[in-house]
CSV table of C-alpha atoms in Angstrom, one decimal:
chain,number,residue,atom,x,y,z
A,1,MET,CA,-30.8,-10.0,7.2
A,2,SER,CA,-31.9,-9.2,10.8
A,3,SER,CA,-31.0,-5.9,12.5
A,4,LYS,CA,-28.5,-7.8,14.7
A,5,GLN,CA,-26.8,-9.3,11.7
A,6,ARG,CA,-26.7,-5.9,10.0
A,7,GLY,CA,-25.1,-4.4,13.1
A,8,LEU,CA,-22.5,-7.1,13.2
A,9,TRP,CA,-21.7,-6.7,9.5
A,10,ALA,CA,-21.4,-2.9,10.0
A,11,SER,CA,-19.0,-3.5,12.9
A,12,ILE,CA,-16.9,-5.8,10.7
A,13,ARG,CA,-16.8,-3.3,7.9
A,14,ARG,CA,-15.7,-0.5,10.3
A,15,VAL,CA,-12.8,-2.7,11.5
A,16,ALA,CA,-11.8,-3.6,8.0
A,17,ALA,CA,-11.9,0.0,7.0
A,18,SER,CA,-9.5,1.0,9.8
A,19,ASP,CA,-6.0,0.9,8.4
A,20,ARG,CA,-4.5,0.6,11.9
A,21,ILE,CA,-6.7,-2.2,13.1
A,22,SER,CA,-6.5,-4.3,10.0
A,23,GLY,CA,-2.8,-3.7,9.7
A,24,LEU,CA,-2.2,-4.9,13.3
A,25,ILE,CA,-4.4,-7.9,12.7
A,26,MET,CA,-2.3,-9.0,9.7
A,27,LEU,CA,1.0,-8.4,11.6
A,28,GLY,CA,-0.3,-10.5,14.5
A,29,PHE,CA,-1.1,-13.4,12.2
A,30,ALA,CA,2.3,-13.1,10.5
A,31,LEU,CA,4.1,-13.3,13.9
A,32,LEU,CA,1.8,-16.1,15.0
A,33,GLY,CA,2.7,-18.1,11.8
A,34,LEU,CA,6.4,-17.6,12.4
A,35,LEU,CA,6.0,-18.7,16.0
A,36,LEU,CA,3.9,-21.8,15.4
A,37,ALA,CA,6.2,-23.0,12.6
A,38,ASN,CA,9.3,-22.9,14.9
A,39,ILE,CA,8.0,-24.1,18.3
A,40,PRO,CA,8.9,-27.8,18.7
A,41,GLY,CA,5.4,-28.7,19.9
A,42,THR,CA,3.5,-27.0,17.0
A,43,ALA,CA,6.0,-27.1,14.1
A,44,HIS,CA,5.0,-30.6,12.9
A,45,TRP,CA,1.3,-29.8,13.1
A,46,PHE,CA,1.8,-26.5,11.3
A,47,GLU,CA,3.7,-28.2,8.5
A,48,GLU,CA,1.0,-30.8,8.0
A,49,LEU,CA,-1.6,-28.2,7.9
A,50,SER,CA,0.3,-26.1,5.4
A,51,HIS,CA,0.9,-29.1,3.1
A,52,PHE,CA,-2.5,-30.7,3.4
A,53,HIS,CA,-3.5,-31.0,-0.3
A,54,LEU,CA,-6.8,-29.9,-1.9
A,55,GLY,CA,-7.4,-30.3,-5.6
A,56,ILE,CA,-10.0,-29.3,-8.3
A,57,PRO,CA,-11.2,-32.5,-10.1
A,58,GLY,CA,-10.6,-32.5,-13.9
A,59,THR,CA,-7.7,-29.9,-13.7
A,60,ASN,CA,-4.0,-29.9,-12.8
A,61,ILE,CA,-4.8,-27.8,-9.8
A,62,ASP,CA,-3.7,-29.6,-6.6
A,63,MET,CA,-2.1,-27.5,-3.9
A,64,GLY,CA,-1.4,-27.5,-0.2
A,65,ILE,CA,-3.5,-25.2,2.0
A,66,GLY,CA,-0.6,-22.8,2.4
A,67,HIS,CA,-0.3,-22.6,-1.4
A,68,TRP,CA,-4.1,-22.1,-1.7
A,69,ALA,CA,-3.8,-19.1,0.7
A,70,GLN,CA,-1.1,-17.6,-1.6
A,71,ASP,CA,-2.7,-18.4,-5.0
A,72,GLY,CA,-6.3,-18.6,-4.1
A,73,LEU,CA,-7.3,-16.4,-1.1
A,74,LEU,CA,-4.9,-13.6,-2.1
A,75,THR,CA,-6.9,-13.2,-5.4
A,76,ILE,CA,-9.5,-11.4,-3.3
A,77,PHE,CA,-6.8,-8.9,-2.3
A,78,PHE,CA,-5.8,-8.4,-5.9
A,79,LEU,CA,-9.4,-8.0,-7.0
A,80,VAL,CA,-9.8,-5.1,-4.5
A,81,VAL,CA,-6.5,-3.7,-5.8
A,82,GLY,CA,-7.8,-4.0,-9.4
A,83,LEU,CA,-11.1,-2.3,-8.5
A,84,ASP,CA,-9.3,0.5,-6.6
A,85,LEU,CA,-6.9,1.0,-9.6
A,86,ARG,CA,-9.9,1.2,-12.0
A,87,GLN,CA,-11.5,3.9,-9.8
A,88,GLU,CA,-8.3,5.8,-9.4
A,89,LEU,CA,-7.6,5.7,-13.1
A,90,THR,CA,-11.1,6.9,-14.0
A,91,THR,CA,-12.1,9.5,-11.4
A,92,GLY,CA,-9.4,9.4,-8.7
A,93,SER,CA,-5.8,10.7,-8.3
A,94,LEU,CA,-4.5,8.9,-11.4
A,95,ALA,CA,-7.2,10.4,-13.7
A,96,ASN,CA,-5.1,13.6,-14.0
A,97,PRO,CA,-1.5,12.4,-14.8
A,98,LYS,CA,-0.1,15.9,-14.6
A,99,ALA,CA,-1.4,16.5,-11.0
A,100,ALA,CA,-0.2,13.0,-9.9
A,101,ALA,CA,3.0,13.2,-11.8
A,102,VAL,CA,5.4,13.5,-8.8
A,103,PRO,CA,4.0,10.6,-6.7
A,104,MET,CA,3.8,8.5,-9.9
A,105,LEU,CA,7.4,9.2,-10.7
A,106,CYS,CA,8.4,8.6,-7.1
A,107,ALA,CA,6.7,5.2,-7.2
A,108,VAL,CA,9.0,4.3,-10.2
A,109,GLY,CA,12.1,5.7,-8.4
A,110,GLY,CA,11.1,3.8,-5.2
A,111,MET,CA,11.1,0.5,-7.3
A,112,LEU,CA,14.3,1.1,-9.2
A,113,VAL,CA,16.7,1.8,-6.3
A,114,PRO,CA,16.0,-1.2,-4.0
A,115,PRO,CA,17.0,-3.9,-6.6
A,116,ILE,CA,20.2,-2.0,-7.2
A,117,LEU,CA,21.0,-2.0,-3.5
A,118,PHE,CA,20.0,-5.6,-3.2
A,119,ILE,CA,22.3,-6.7,-6.0
A,120,THR,CA,25.1,-4.6,-4.6
A,121,VAL,CA,24.9,-6.1,-1.2
A,122,ILE,CA,24.7,-9.6,-2.6
A,123,SER,CA,27.7,-8.9,-4.9
A,124,LEU,CA,29.8,-7.7,-1.9
A,125,PHE,CA,29.0,-10.8,0.1
A,126,SER,CA,29.8,-13.1,-2.8
A,127,ASN,CA,33.2,-11.4,-3.4
A,128,PHE,CA,34.3,-10.6,0.1
A,129,GLY,CA,32.2,-12.8,2.4
A,130,ALA,CA,32.8,-16.2,3.8
A,131,GLY,CA,33.0,-19.1,1.3
A,132,ASP,CA,34.4,-19.2,-2.2
A,133,PRO,CA,34.4,-16.1,-4.4
A,134,GLY,CA,31.1,-16.0,-6.4
A,135,SER,CA,29.1,-17.8,-3.8
A,136,LEU,CA,27.2,-17.0,-0.6
A,137,ILE,CA,26.6,-18.9,2.6
A,138,ILE,CA,23.2,-18.4,4.3
A,139,ALA,CA,22.4,-18.9,8.0
A,140,ASN,CA,22.0,-22.7,7.9
A,141,GLY,CA,25.4,-23.1,6.2
A,142,SER,CA,24.1,-23.9,2.7
A,143,THR,CA,26.0,-22.4,-0.2
A,144,PHE,CA,24.4,-20.7,-3.2
A,145,SER,CA,25.8,-19.0,-6.2
A,146,PHE,CA,25.5,-15.3,-6.8
A,147,ALA,CA,23.1,-16.0,-9.8
A,148,GLN,CA,20.8,-18.0,-7.6
A,149,THR,CA,20.5,-15.4,-4.8
A,150,ALA,CA,20.3,-12.6,-7.3
A,151,HIS,CA,16.9,-14.0,-8.5
A,152,GLY,CA,15.4,-12.2,-5.4
A,153,TRP,CA,16.1,-8.7,-6.8
A,154,ALA,CA,12.4,-7.9,-7.1
A,155,ILE,CA,11.5,-8.9,-3.5
A,156,PRO,CA,12.1,-5.4,-2.0
A,157,THR,CA,10.4,-3.4,-4.8
A,158,ALA,CA,6.8,-3.4,-3.4
A,159,THR,CA,5.2,-1.2,-0.8
A,160,ASP,CA,2.4,-2.6,1.4
A,161,ILE,CA,-0.3,0.1,1.2
A,162,ALA,CA,-2.3,-1.3,4.1
A,163,PHE,CA,0.6,-1.3,6.5
A,164,SER,CA,2.1,2.1,5.4
A,165,LEU,CA,-1.3,3.8,5.9
A,166,ALA,CA,-1.8,2.0,9.2
A,167,VAL,CA,1.5,3.6,10.4
A,168,LEU,CA,0.3,7.0,9.2
A,169,ALA,CA,-3.0,6.5,10.9
A,170,LEU,CA,-1.4,5.6,14.2
A,171,PHE,CA,1.4,8.1,14.4
A,172,ALA,CA,0.6,11.0,12.0
A,173,LYS,CA,-2.8,12.2,13.0
A,174,ALA,CA,-1.9,15.9,12.7
A,175,LEU,CA,-0.3,15.7,9.3
A,176,PRO,CA,-2.0,17.5,6.4
A,177,GLY,CA,-4.2,15.3,4.1
A,178,SER,CA,-1.9,16.1,1.2
A,179,ILE,CA,0.8,13.8,2.6
A,180,ARG,CA,-1.7,10.9,2.9
A,181,ALA,CA,-3.0,11.6,-0.6
A,182,PHE,CA,0.6,11.6,-1.9
A,183,LEU,CA,1.3,8.3,-0.2
A,184,MET,CA,-1.9,6.8,-1.5
A,185,THR,CA,-1.1,7.8,-5.1
A,186,LEU,CA,2.4,6.5,-4.8
A,187,ALA,CA,1.4,3.2,-3.3
A,188,THR,CA,-1.4,2.7,-5.9
A,189,VAL,CA,1.1,3.1,-8.7
A,190,ASP,CA,3.5,0.9,-6.8
A,191,ASP,CA,0.8,-1.9,-6.7
A,192,LEU,CA,0.3,-1.6,-10.5
A,193,LEU,CA,4.1,-1.8,-11.1
A,194,ALA,CA,4.4,-4.8,-8.8
A,195,ILE,CA,1.6,-6.6,-10.7
A,196,ILE,CA,3.4,-6.0,-13.9
A,197,LEU,CA,6.6,-7.4,-12.4
A,198,ILE,CA,4.9,-10.6,-11.3
A,199,ALA,CA,3.2,-11.0,-14.7
A,200,VAL,CA,6.4,-10.4,-16.7
A,201,PHE,CA,9.2,-12.0,-14.5
A,202,PHE,CA,7.4,-14.7,-12.5
A,203,SER,CA,5.2,-16.4,-15.1
A,204,SER,CA,6.0,-19.5,-17.1
A,205,LEU,CA,3.6,-19.4,-20.1
A,206,ASN,CA,1.9,-22.6,-21.3
A,207,ALA,CA,-0.3,-23.4,-24.3
A,208,TRP,CA,-1.8,-20.5,-26.2
A,209,TYR,CA,-5.4,-21.7,-26.0
A,210,TRP,CA,-5.5,-20.9,-22.2
A,211,PHE,CA,-5.0,-17.3,-23.1
A,212,VAL,CA,-7.9,-17.5,-25.5
A,213,GLY,CA,-10.0,-18.7,-22.5
A,214,ILE,CA,-8.7,-15.8,-20.4
A,215,ALA,CA,-9.8,-13.3,-23.2
A,216,VAL,CA,-13.3,-15.0,-23.4
A,217,CYS,CA,-13.7,-14.7,-19.6
A,218,ALA,CA,-12.6,-11.0,-19.7
A,219,VAL,CA,-15.1,-10.2,-22.4
A,220,ALA,CA,-17.9,-12.0,-20.6
A,221,TRP,CA,-17.1,-10.2,-17.3
A,222,TYR,CA,-17.0,-6.8,-19.1
A,223,PHE,CA,-20.5,-7.2,-20.4
A,224,LEU,CA,-22.1,-9.0,-17.3
A,225,VAL,CA,-21.0,-6.3,-14.8
A,226,ARG,CA,-22.5,-3.6,-17.1
A,227,LEU,CA,-26.0,-5.1,-17.2
A,228,LYS,CA,-28.7,-3.2,-15.3
A,229,LYS,CA,-29.3,-6.2,-13.1
A,230,VAL,CA,-26.0,-8.1,-12.6
A,231,PRO,CA,-26.3,-11.9,-12.6
A,232,TRP,CA,-24.1,-12.6,-9.7
A,233,PHE,CA,-24.0,-16.4,-10.1
A,234,GLY,CA,-22.8,-15.9,-13.7
A,235,VAL,CA,-20.2,-13.3,-12.6
A,236,ALA,CA,-18.9,-15.6,-9.9
A,237,VAL,CA,-18.5,-18.5,-12.4
A,238,ILE,CA,-16.7,-16.3,-14.9
A,239,GLY,CA,-14.3,-15.0,-12.1
A,240,ILE,CA,-13.5,-18.6,-11.1
A,241,LEU,CA,-13.0,-19.7,-14.7
A,242,ALA,CA,-10.6,-16.7,-15.2
A,243,TRP,CA,-8.6,-17.8,-12.2
A,244,VAL,CA,-8.4,-21.4,-13.5
A,245,MET,CA,-7.4,-20.2,-17.0
A,246,MET,CA,-4.7,-18.0,-15.5
A,247,TYR,CA,-3.3,-20.9,-13.4
A,248,GLU,CA,-3.3,-23.3,-16.4
A,249,ALA,CA,-1.7,-20.6,-18.7
A,250,GLY,CA,1.2,-20.3,-16.3
A,251,VAL,CA,0.4,-16.7,-15.2
A,252,HIS,CA,0.2,-16.2,-11.5
A,253,PRO,CA,-3.6,-16.8,-10.9
A,254,THR,CA,-4.0,-13.9,-8.4
A,255,LEU,CA,-3.7,-11.6,-11.4
A,256,ALA,CA,-7.1,-12.8,-12.5
A,257,GLY,CA,-8.5,-10.5,-9.7
A,258,VAL,CA,-6.6,-7.5,-11.1
A,259,LEU,CA,-7.9,-8.3,-14.7
A,260,VAL,CA,-11.6,-8.4,-13.8
A,261,GLY,CA,-11.2,-5.5,-11.4
A,262,LEU,CA,-9.9,-3.3,-14.1
A,263,LEU,CA,-12.8,-4.3,-16.4
A,264,THR,CA,-15.4,-3.2,-13.9
A,265,PRO,CA,-17.2,0.2,-14.6
A,266,ALA,CA,-16.0,3.1,-12.5
A,267,ARG,CA,-18.7,5.6,-13.4
A,268,ALA,CA,-22.2,5.5,-12.0
A,269,MET,CA,-24.7,3.7,-14.3
A,270,TYR,CA,-28.6,3.5,-14.5
A,271,GLY,CA,-29.0,6.3,-11.9
A,272,GLU,CA,-26.9,4.6,-9.3
A,273,ARG,CA,-25.5,6.8,-6.5
A,274,SER,CA,-21.9,5.5,-6.8
A,275,PRO,CA,-19.7,3.6,-9.3
A,276,ARG,CA,-19.8,-0.1,-9.3
A,277,ALA,CA,-16.0,-0.5,-8.9
A,278,GLU,CA,-16.2,1.6,-5.8
A,279,ARG,CA,-19.1,-0.3,-4.3
A,280,TYR,CA,-17.7,-3.7,-5.1
A,281,ALA,CA,-14.3,-2.7,-3.5
A,282,GLN,CA,-16.1,-1.6,-0.3
A,283,LYS,CA,-18.1,-4.8,-0.1
A,284,LEU,CA,-15.0,-7.0,-0.7
A,285,GLN,CA,-12.7,-5.0,1.6
A,286,PRO,CA,-13.7,-6.9,4.8
A,287,PHE,CA,-12.9,-10.3,3.1
A,288,SER,CA,-9.6,-9.0,1.9
A,289,ALA,CA,-8.5,-7.2,5.1
A,290,LEU,CA,-9.8,-9.6,7.7
A,291,LEU,CA,-9.7,-13.0,5.9
A,292,ALA,CA,-7.4,-13.2,2.8
A,293,LEU,CA,-4.5,-11.1,4.0
A,294,PRO,CA,-4.3,-12.4,7.6
A,295,ILE,CA,-4.4,-16.1,6.5
A,296,PHE,CA,-1.9,-15.4,3.7
A,297,ALA,CA,0.4,-13.7,6.2
A,298,PHE,CA,0.0,-16.6,8.6
A,299,PHE,CA,1.2,-19.1,6.1
A,300,ALA,CA,3.7,-16.8,4.3
A,301,THR,CA,5.7,-16.2,7.4
A,302,GLY,CA,5.1,-19.7,8.8
A,303,VAL,CA,8.5,-20.9,7.5
A,304,HIS,CA,10.5,-23.4,9.6
A,305,PHE,CA,14.2,-22.7,10.2
A,306,ASP,CA,16.6,-25.5,11.1
A,307,SER,CA,17.4,-23.3,14.1
A,308,ILE,CA,16.6,-19.7,14.8
A,309,THR,CA,20.0,-18.2,15.6
A,310,PRO,CA,21.7,-14.8,15.5
A,311,MET,CA,23.2,-16.0,12.2
A,312,LEU,CA,19.9,-15.2,10.6
A,313,LEU,CA,20.5,-11.6,11.2
A,314,VAL,CA,23.8,-11.6,9.3
A,315,SER,CA,22.6,-13.8,6.4
A,316,PRO,CA,23.5,-12.1,3.1
A,317,VAL,CA,19.9,-12.4,1.8
A,318,VAL,CA,18.3,-11.0,5.0
A,319,ILE,CA,20.7,-8.1,5.2
A,320,ALA,CA,20.3,-7.3,1.4
A,321,ILE,CA,16.5,-7.2,1.8
A,322,ILE,CA,16.6,-5.1,4.9
A,323,ILE,CA,18.9,-2.5,3.4
A,324,ALA,CA,16.9,-2.5,0.1
A,325,LEU,CA,13.6,-1.9,1.9
A,326,PHE,CA,14.8,0.4,4.7
A,327,VAL,CA,17.3,2.5,2.7
A,328,GLY,CA,16.5,1.9,-1.0
A,329,LYS,CA,12.8,2.7,-0.9
A,330,PRO,CA,13.1,6.2,0.8
A,331,LEU,CA,16.3,6.9,-1.2
A,332,GLY,CA,14.6,6.2,-4.5
A,333,ILE,CA,11.5,8.2,-3.6
A,334,MET,CA,13.4,11.3,-2.3
A,335,ILE,CA,15.9,11.4,-5.2
A,336,THR,CA,13.0,11.2,-7.7
A,337,ALA,CA,11.0,13.8,-5.9
A,338,TRP,CA,13.9,16.2,-5.8
A,339,LEU,CA,14.9,15.7,-9.4
A,340,SER,CA,11.3,16.0,-10.7
A,341,THR,CA,10.6,19.2,-8.9
A,342,HIS,CA,14.0,21.0,-9.0
A,343,LEU,CA,15.2,19.9,-12.5
A,344,GLY,CA,11.9,18.8,-14.0
A,345,PRO,CA,8.7,20.7,-14.8
A,346,PHE,CA,6.7,19.3,-11.9
A,347,SER,CA,5.8,20.7,-8.5
A,348,MET,CA,4.9,19.2,-5.1
A,349,PRO,CA,1.3,19.5,-3.9
A,350,LYS,CA,0.5,22.9,-2.4
A,351,GLY,CA,2.0,23.5,1.0
A,352,LEU,CA,4.4,20.6,0.8
A,353,ARG,CA,8.1,20.5,0.3
A,354,VAL,CA,10.2,17.6,-0.8
A,355,ARG,CA,11.7,17.1,2.7
A,356,ASP,CA,8.2,16.8,4.2
A,357,MET,CA,7.8,13.5,2.4
A,358,PHE,CA,10.9,11.8,4.0
A,359,PRO,CA,9.0,10.2,7.0
A,360,ALA,CA,6.3,8.9,4.7
A,361,SER,CA,8.9,7.6,2.3
A,362,VAL,CA,10.5,5.6,5.1
A,363,ALA,CA,7.0,4.0,5.7
A,364,CYS,CA,7.1,3.0,2.0
A,365,GLY,CA,9.9,0.6,3.0
A,366,ILE,CA,7.2,-1.7,4.6
A,367,GLY,CA,7.1,-4.5,2.0
A,368,PHE,CA,5.0,-7.2,3.6
A,369,THR,CA,2.2,-8.7,1.4
A,370,VAL,CA,3.5,-8.5,-2.2
A,371,SER,CA,7.1,-8.8,-1.1
A,372,PHE,CA,6.2,-12.1,0.7
A,373,LEU,CA,4.5,-13.3,-2.5
A,374,ILE,CA,7.5,-12.4,-4.7
A,375,ALA,CA,9.9,-14.1,-2.2
A,376,SER,CA,8.0,-17.3,-2.6
A,377,LEU,CA,8.0,-17.0,-6.4
A,378,ALA,CA,11.7,-15.9,-6.8
A,379,TYR,CA,13.3,-18.8,-4.9
A,380,SER,CA,12.5,-22.4,-5.5
A,381,ASN,CA,14.8,-23.5,-2.6
A,382,GLU,CA,12.7,-23.6,0.6
A,383,GLU,CA,15.4,-22.4,3.0
A,384,LEU,CA,16.4,-19.5,0.7
A,385,SER,CA,12.8,-18.5,0.3
A,386,ALA,CA,12.3,-18.8,4.1
A,387,GLU,CA,15.3,-16.4,4.8
A,388,ALA,CA,14.0,-14.0,2.2
A,389,ARG,CA,10.6,-13.8,3.9
A,390,PHE,CA,12.3,-13.4,7.2
A,391,GLY,CA,14.2,-10.5,5.7
A,392,VAL,CA,11.0,-8.9,4.4
A,393,LEU,CA,9.5,-9.2,7.9
A,394,LEU,CA,12.5,-7.7,9.6
A,395,GLY,CA,13.0,-5.0,7.0
A,396,SER,CA,9.3,-4.0,7.2
A,397,LEU,CA,9.3,-3.9,11.0
A,398,VAL,CA,12.5,-1.7,11.0
A,399,ALA,CA,11.0,0.6,8.4
A,400,ALA,CA,7.7,0.8,10.3
A,401,ALA,CA,9.4,1.5,13.6
A,402,VAL,CA,11.6,4.3,12.2
A,403,ALA,CA,8.8,5.8,10.2
A,404,ALA,CA,6.6,5.8,13.4
A,405,VAL,CA,9.2,7.9,15.2
A,406,LEU,CA,9.7,10.3,12.3
A,407,LEU,CA,6.0,10.7,11.6
A,408,SER,CA,5.3,11.2,15.2
A,409,ARG,CA,7.8,14.0,15.4
A,410,GLN,CA,6.7,15.5,12.2
A,411,SER,CA,3.1,15.3,13.3
A,412,LYS,CA,3.9,17.2,16.5
A,413,ARG,CA,5.7,19.9,14.5
A,414,PHE,CA,2.7,20.4,12.2
A,415,ALA,CA,0.3,20.4,15.2
A,416,ALA,CA,2.4,23.1,16.9
A,417,LEU,CA,2.6,25.1,13.7
A,418,LYS,CA,-1.2,24.8,13.3
A,419,ALA,CA,-1.8,25.8,16.9
A,420,SER,CA,0.6,28.8,16.5
A,421,ASP,CA,-1.2,29.9,13.3
A,422,SER,CA,-4.6,29.5,15.1
A,423,SER,CA,-3.4,31.6,18.1
A,424,GLN,CA,-2.1,34.3,15.8
A,425,LEU,CA,-5.4,34.5,13.9
A,426,GLN,CA,-7.4,34.6,17.1
A,427,TYR,CA,-5.1,37.4,18.4
A,428,GLU,CA,-5.5,39.4,15.3
A,429,ARG,CA,-9.3,39.0,15.3
A,430,SER,CA,-9.5,40.0,18.9
A,431,HIS,CA,-7.8,43.3,18.1
A,432,GLU,CA,-9.9,44.2,15.1
A,433,ASP,CA,-12.0,47.3,15.6
A,434,VAL,CA,-14.8,47.8,13.1
A,435,GLN,CA,-16.3,51.2,12.8
A,436,THR,CA,-18.9,52.7,10.3
A,437,LEU,CA,-18.3,56.3,9.5
A,438,GLN,CA,-21.1,58.8,8.6
A,439,ASP,CA,-20.6,58.4,4.9
A,440,GLY,CA,-21.1,54.7,5.2
A,441,THR,CA,-17.4,53.8,5.0
A,442,VAL,CA,-16.5,50.7,7.0
A,443,VAL,CA,-13.1,51.0,8.7
A,444,ILE,CA,-11.4,47.9,10.2
A,445,LEU,CA,-8.4,48.7,12.4
A,446,GLN,CA,-6.2,46.1,14.1
A,447,THR,CA,-5.6,48.0,17.3
A,448,MET,CA,-2.2,47.6,18.9
A,449,GLY,CA,-2.6,50.0,21.7
A,450,GLU,CA,-3.4,53.7,22.4
A,451,ASP,CA,-1.8,54.9,19.2
A,452,ALA,CA,-4.2,52.9,17.1
A,453,ALA,CA,-7.2,54.2,19.1
A,454,LYS,CA,-6.0,57.8,18.7
A,455,GLU,CA,-5.7,57.2,14.9
A,456,LEU,CA,-9.3,56.0,14.7
A,457,SER,CA,-10.5,59.0,16.7
A,458,GLU,CA,-8.7,61.4,14.4
A,459,LEU,CA,-10.1,59.7,11.4
A,460,LYS,CA,-13.6,60.0,12.7
A,461,ASP,CA,-13.2,63.7,13.5
A,462,ASP,CA,-11.7,64.5,10.1
A,463,THR,CA,-14.7,62.8,8.4
A,464,ASP,CA,-17.2,64.7,10.6
A,465,ASP,CA,-15.5,68.0,9.7
A,466,ARG,CA,-15.8,67.3,6.0
A,467,HIS,CA,-19.5,66.6,6.3
A,468,GLU,CA,-20.2,69.7,8.3
């Protein structure tokens, strides 16, 4: 690789490593997809592109490009998630469950409350809204039963770690690192729980022999990535086979990335400077942040509505998801944090109070990536799925906007407090008078005026008298 190519790759990696830049890129692609899917001049072209089919010969795999972005490209993102989880579980914040207990519990609480609010709102609309009791009318006038719409209960459970950290990076520069570490731990556990949800509730299992194939691929990956010289061609083949086996088994194929990521060594081997899981995650990060996630967001939000009207804003599904993300996430996190520290045996990180986490907990209401994925899996009806994804986009934007304001104010308070402490320390140091007496005693006095100077003089005279 030439020096020019290395410089270009280094620039790409810096962009991908920036939470704020990669987050804004993904948001831009999401809004572009929504726009192109609903502009009359581009809607037909976008639909043809999204449904243009590509298949793998000799398999049952034949999907449109939009579906490939969801089930194929997104596997790169989940592979990075799996590698990060492996590293965190081995040497990171999750390696010591006691120290990470509060954010881990908060992740659970933040995933329990949103479905409750979602079901509550849907139930209220079905009983007291327009239409027959037990049914709901969405924006385009279609009617669905309560049971059909309730299938989306898991949509608002996930937090998008990239976007939430991007908001922190943009608006909370003066906050202590403990808040970011708390959010990182919470979001990592949130990712793990979301993966379990997808595997348990959104998989339709097929023949048993595919699972044997998955196990064989897992064992092969485990040994190959532990060799002193890793055979990359063989590793790539095994990874692709694991993805195919997952698809054929009826498990969402992106979870193949999580599986092989968790089987990658997270401790340095053969005298290497850093663990392989950490290095592989860093190498794959640009492909995940700048390729897989933007393209997925482009097609995930590229849903065509019969007409974009104000009725979308009062659709039961849209309102339920917005409330669940914006209210349910921070509510679940804050209640759990308070209970675990006031009634339980745990404590917040040093220097933090429970209320300090409220702005960051609002940022956890940014669902985006995994919520988009669950929305497409939860609803088979295209219009219902489209409204759910629109609700995720709106709810995430509302949570991001409010979190930005709260974090900015909190950041200013911390900055002012830090400046005040710094000024006080500087003042105290400037008034310190250090004197060495004849007997070698070092005296440090913080002088506050003439009285302090007189006290020092008297002390010196008294010492001199004793030695005479």
